[in-house]
Short mmCIF file of N, CA and C in Angstrom, two decimals:
data_model
loop_
_atom_site.label_atom_id
_atom_site.label_comp_id
_atom_site.label_asym_id
_atom_site.label_seq_id
_atom_site.Cartn_x
_atom_site.Cartn_y
_atom_site.Cartn_z
N MET X 50 -9.29 18.50 16.04
CA MET X 50 -10.45 18.26 15.22
C MET X 50 -10.10 18.43 13.74
N ALA X 51 -9.43 19.51 13.40
CA ALA X 51 -9.08 19.76 12.00
C ALA X 51 -8.06 18.75 11.51
N ARG X 52 -7.11 18.39 12.38
CA ARG X 52 -6.09 17.42 11.97
C ARG X 52 -6.67 16.03 11.78
N THR X 53 -7.62 15.66 12.64
CA THR X 53 -8.25 14.36 12.46
C THR X 53 -9.06 14.34 11.16
N ALA X 54 -9.66 15.46 10.82
CA ALA X 54 -10.38 15.54 9.55
C ALA X 54 -9.41 15.38 8.38
N LEU X 55 -8.23 16.00 8.49
CA LEU X 55 -7.22 15.85 7.45
C LEU X 55 -6.76 14.40 7.33
N LEU X 56 -6.55 13.75 8.47
CA LEU X 56 -6.11 12.36 8.46
C LEU X 56 -7.18 11.47 7.83
N ASN X 57 -8.43 11.70 8.18
CA ASN X 57 -9.52 10.90 7.60
C ASN X 57 -9.62 11.12 6.10
N LYS X 58 -9.48 12.37 5.67
CA LYS X 58 -9.54 12.69 4.25
C LYS X 58 -8.39 12.03 3.51
N GLN X 59 -7.20 12.03 4.13
CA GLN X 59 -6.04 11.42 3.52
C GLN X 59 -6.24 9.90 3.40
N ARG X 60 -6.78 9.28 4.43
CA ARG X 60 -7.02 7.83 4.38
C ARG X 60 -8.01 7.48 3.27
N GLU X 61 -9.07 8.28 3.15
CA GLU X 61 -10.06 8.03 2.10
C GLU X 61 -9.45 8.16 0.72
N SER X 62 -8.66 9.21 0.51
CA SER X 62 -8.06 9.41 -0.81
C SER X 62 -7.03 8.32 -1.10
N LEU X 63 -6.33 7.85 -0.08
CA LEU X 63 -5.37 6.77 -0.27
C LEU X 63 -6.09 5.48 -0.65
N GLN X 64 -7.22 5.20 -0.02
CA GLN X 64 -8.00 4.01 -0.37
C GLN X 64 -8.52 4.10 -1.80
N LYS X 65 -8.99 5.29 -2.20
CA LYS X 65 -9.46 5.48 -3.57
C LYS X 65 -8.31 5.28 -4.56
N TYR X 66 -7.14 5.80 -4.21
CA TYR X 66 -5.97 5.67 -5.07
C TYR X 66 -5.58 4.21 -5.23
N LEU X 67 -5.56 3.47 -4.12
CA LEU X 67 -5.17 2.06 -4.20
C LEU X 67 -6.19 1.24 -4.99
N ARG X 68 -7.47 1.56 -4.83
CA ARG X 68 -8.50 0.88 -5.62
C ARG X 68 -8.31 1.15 -7.11
N ALA X 69 -8.07 2.41 -7.46
CA ALA X 69 -7.87 2.78 -8.86
C ALA X 69 -6.59 2.15 -9.41
N LYS X 70 -5.57 2.09 -8.59
CA LYS X 70 -4.30 1.50 -9.00
C LYS X 70 -4.47 0.01 -9.29
N SER X 71 -5.25 -0.67 -8.45
CA SER X 71 -5.46 -2.10 -8.64
C SER X 71 -6.30 -2.38 -9.89
N GLU X 72 -7.16 -1.44 -10.26
CA GLU X 72 -7.98 -1.62 -11.45
C GLU X 72 -7.24 -1.22 -12.73
N GLY X 73 -6.08 -0.61 -12.59
CA GLY X 73 -5.27 -0.25 -13.75
C GLY X 73 -5.54 1.13 -14.30
N ARG X 74 -6.35 1.94 -13.62
CA ARG X 74 -6.62 3.30 -14.09
C ARG X 74 -5.53 4.25 -13.62
N LYS X 75 -5.40 5.36 -14.31
CA LYS X 75 -4.46 6.40 -13.90
C LYS X 75 -5.03 7.21 -12.75
N SER X 76 -4.16 7.80 -11.98
CA SER X 76 -4.59 8.64 -10.88
C SER X 76 -5.11 9.97 -11.40
N LYS X 77 -6.28 10.40 -10.90
CA LYS X 77 -6.87 11.67 -11.32
C LYS X 77 -7.01 12.64 -10.16
N PHE X 78 -6.23 12.41 -9.11
CA PHE X 78 -6.32 13.27 -7.94
C PHE X 78 -5.45 14.50 -8.15
N PRO X 79 -5.98 15.70 -7.85
CA PRO X 79 -5.24 16.93 -8.13
C PRO X 79 -4.12 17.22 -7.12
N THR X 80 -4.19 16.64 -5.93
CA THR X 80 -3.18 16.94 -4.93
C THR X 80 -2.44 15.69 -4.52
N ARG X 81 -1.28 15.89 -3.94
CA ARG X 81 -0.44 14.78 -3.52
C ARG X 81 -0.85 14.31 -2.13
N VAL X 82 -0.73 13.03 -1.89
CA VAL X 82 -1.00 12.47 -0.56
C VAL X 82 0.29 12.53 0.24
N TYR X 83 0.27 13.24 1.36
CA TYR X 83 1.45 13.40 2.18
C TYR X 83 1.43 12.41 3.34
N ASN X 84 2.61 12.03 3.79
CA ASN X 84 2.72 11.22 4.99
C ASN X 84 2.49 12.12 6.19
N ARG X 85 1.65 11.70 7.11
CA ARG X 85 1.35 12.48 8.29
C ARG X 85 1.53 11.62 9.53
N CYS X 86 1.90 12.28 10.63
CA CYS X 86 2.06 11.60 11.91
C CYS X 86 0.71 11.02 12.35
N LYS X 87 0.72 9.77 12.81
CA LYS X 87 -0.53 9.14 13.24
C LYS X 87 -1.02 9.68 14.58
N LEU X 88 -0.13 10.33 15.34
CA LEU X 88 -0.52 10.84 16.65
C LEU X 88 -0.99 12.28 16.61
N CYS X 89 -0.22 13.14 15.94
CA CYS X 89 -0.56 14.57 15.97
C CYS X 89 -0.94 15.15 14.62
N GLY X 90 -0.67 14.44 13.52
CA GLY X 90 -1.03 14.93 12.20
C GLY X 90 0.02 15.81 11.54
N ARG X 91 1.18 15.95 12.16
CA ARG X 91 2.24 16.79 11.62
C ARG X 91 2.78 16.19 10.32
N ARG X 92 3.09 17.05 9.35
CA ARG X 92 3.54 16.59 8.05
C ARG X 92 5.06 16.59 7.92
N HIS X 93 5.72 17.52 8.56
CA HIS X 93 7.18 17.63 8.45
C HIS X 93 7.86 16.82 9.55
N GLY X 94 9.06 16.38 9.28
CA GLY X 94 9.82 15.61 10.26
C GLY X 94 9.23 14.22 10.47
N TYR X 95 8.67 13.64 9.41
CA TYR X 95 7.98 12.35 9.49
C TYR X 95 8.99 11.22 9.38
N MET X 96 8.91 10.25 10.29
CA MET X 96 9.78 9.08 10.26
C MET X 96 8.97 7.90 9.72
N ARG X 97 9.29 7.49 8.53
CA ARG X 97 8.49 6.49 7.82
C ARG X 97 8.46 5.14 8.53
N PHE X 98 9.57 4.73 9.12
CA PHE X 98 9.64 3.43 9.79
C PHE X 98 8.67 3.33 10.97
N PHE X 99 8.50 4.44 11.69
CA PHE X 99 7.62 4.45 12.86
C PHE X 99 6.25 5.07 12.58
N SER X 100 6.09 5.73 11.47
CA SER X 100 4.84 6.41 11.06
C SER X 100 4.45 7.53 12.01
N ILE X 101 5.44 8.16 12.62
CA ILE X 101 5.19 9.30 13.51
C ILE X 101 6.23 10.38 13.23
N CYS X 102 5.98 11.59 13.72
CA CYS X 102 6.92 12.69 13.50
C CYS X 102 8.04 12.63 14.52
N ARG X 103 9.05 13.44 14.31
CA ARG X 103 10.24 13.42 15.17
C ARG X 103 9.93 13.85 16.59
N ILE X 104 8.98 14.75 16.77
CA ILE X 104 8.64 15.24 18.10
C ILE X 104 7.94 14.17 18.91
N CYS X 105 6.95 13.51 18.30
CA CYS X 105 6.26 12.41 18.98
C CYS X 105 7.21 11.26 19.23
N PHE X 106 8.11 11.00 18.28
CA PHE X 106 9.09 9.94 18.46
C PHE X 106 9.97 10.21 19.67
N ARG X 107 10.43 11.45 19.79
CA ARG X 107 11.31 11.81 20.91
C ARG X 107 10.59 11.64 22.25
N GLU X 108 9.33 12.06 22.31
CA GLU X 108 8.56 11.93 23.55
C GLU X 108 8.33 10.46 23.90
N LEU X 109 7.92 9.67 22.92
CA LEU X 109 7.66 8.25 23.18
C LEU X 109 8.93 7.50 23.52
N ALA X 110 10.04 7.83 22.85
CA ALA X 110 11.30 7.14 23.12
C ALA X 110 11.83 7.50 24.51
N SER X 111 11.68 8.74 24.92
CA SER X 111 12.17 9.13 26.24
C SER X 111 11.32 8.53 27.36
N ASN X 112 10.04 8.25 27.06
CA ASN X 112 9.17 7.59 28.03
C ASN X 112 9.33 6.07 28.01
N GLY X 113 10.09 5.55 27.05
CA GLY X 113 10.30 4.12 26.94
C GLY X 113 9.13 3.37 26.35
N GLU X 114 8.30 4.04 25.55
CA GLU X 114 7.11 3.41 25.00
C GLU X 114 7.35 2.77 23.63
N ILE X 115 8.53 3.00 23.03
CA ILE X 115 8.87 2.37 21.76
C ILE X 115 9.87 1.26 22.07
N PRO X 116 9.51 0.00 21.86
CA PRO X 116 10.42 -1.09 22.19
C PRO X 116 11.65 -1.11 21.29
N GLY X 117 12.80 -1.37 21.88
CA GLY X 117 14.04 -1.47 21.13
C GLY X 117 14.74 -0.16 20.88
N VAL X 118 14.21 0.95 21.35
CA VAL X 118 14.82 2.26 21.15
C VAL X 118 15.32 2.77 22.49
N GLN X 119 16.60 3.18 22.51
CA GLN X 119 17.14 3.75 23.73
C GLN X 119 18.01 4.94 23.39
N LYS X 120 18.20 5.79 24.36
CA LYS X 120 18.99 7.00 24.16
C LYS X 120 20.45 6.63 23.92
N SER X 121 21.04 7.27 22.92
CA SER X 121 22.43 6.95 22.61
C SER X 121 23.37 7.70 23.54
N SER X 122 24.49 7.08 23.83
CA SER X 122 25.53 7.73 24.63
C SER X 122 26.87 7.19 24.16
N TRP X 123 27.83 8.10 23.98
CA TRP X 123 29.17 7.68 23.55
C TRP X 123 30.22 8.52 24.18
#
């Protein structure tokens, strides 16, 4: 519940930022917008290409739910 509230708040502030950016105004937001995992809301260990954290990535990859990703072996 709290993480979904954080994600919603982050999305709203990002939309406000993009609107202000397109109008040419400077950003007046006091805090930084962090990248968060779309599944669990975790901030650290975020993989930008997949938009999820390393833990969710590992679970999804081991279940075969991410296309094109397979376990490495050498």
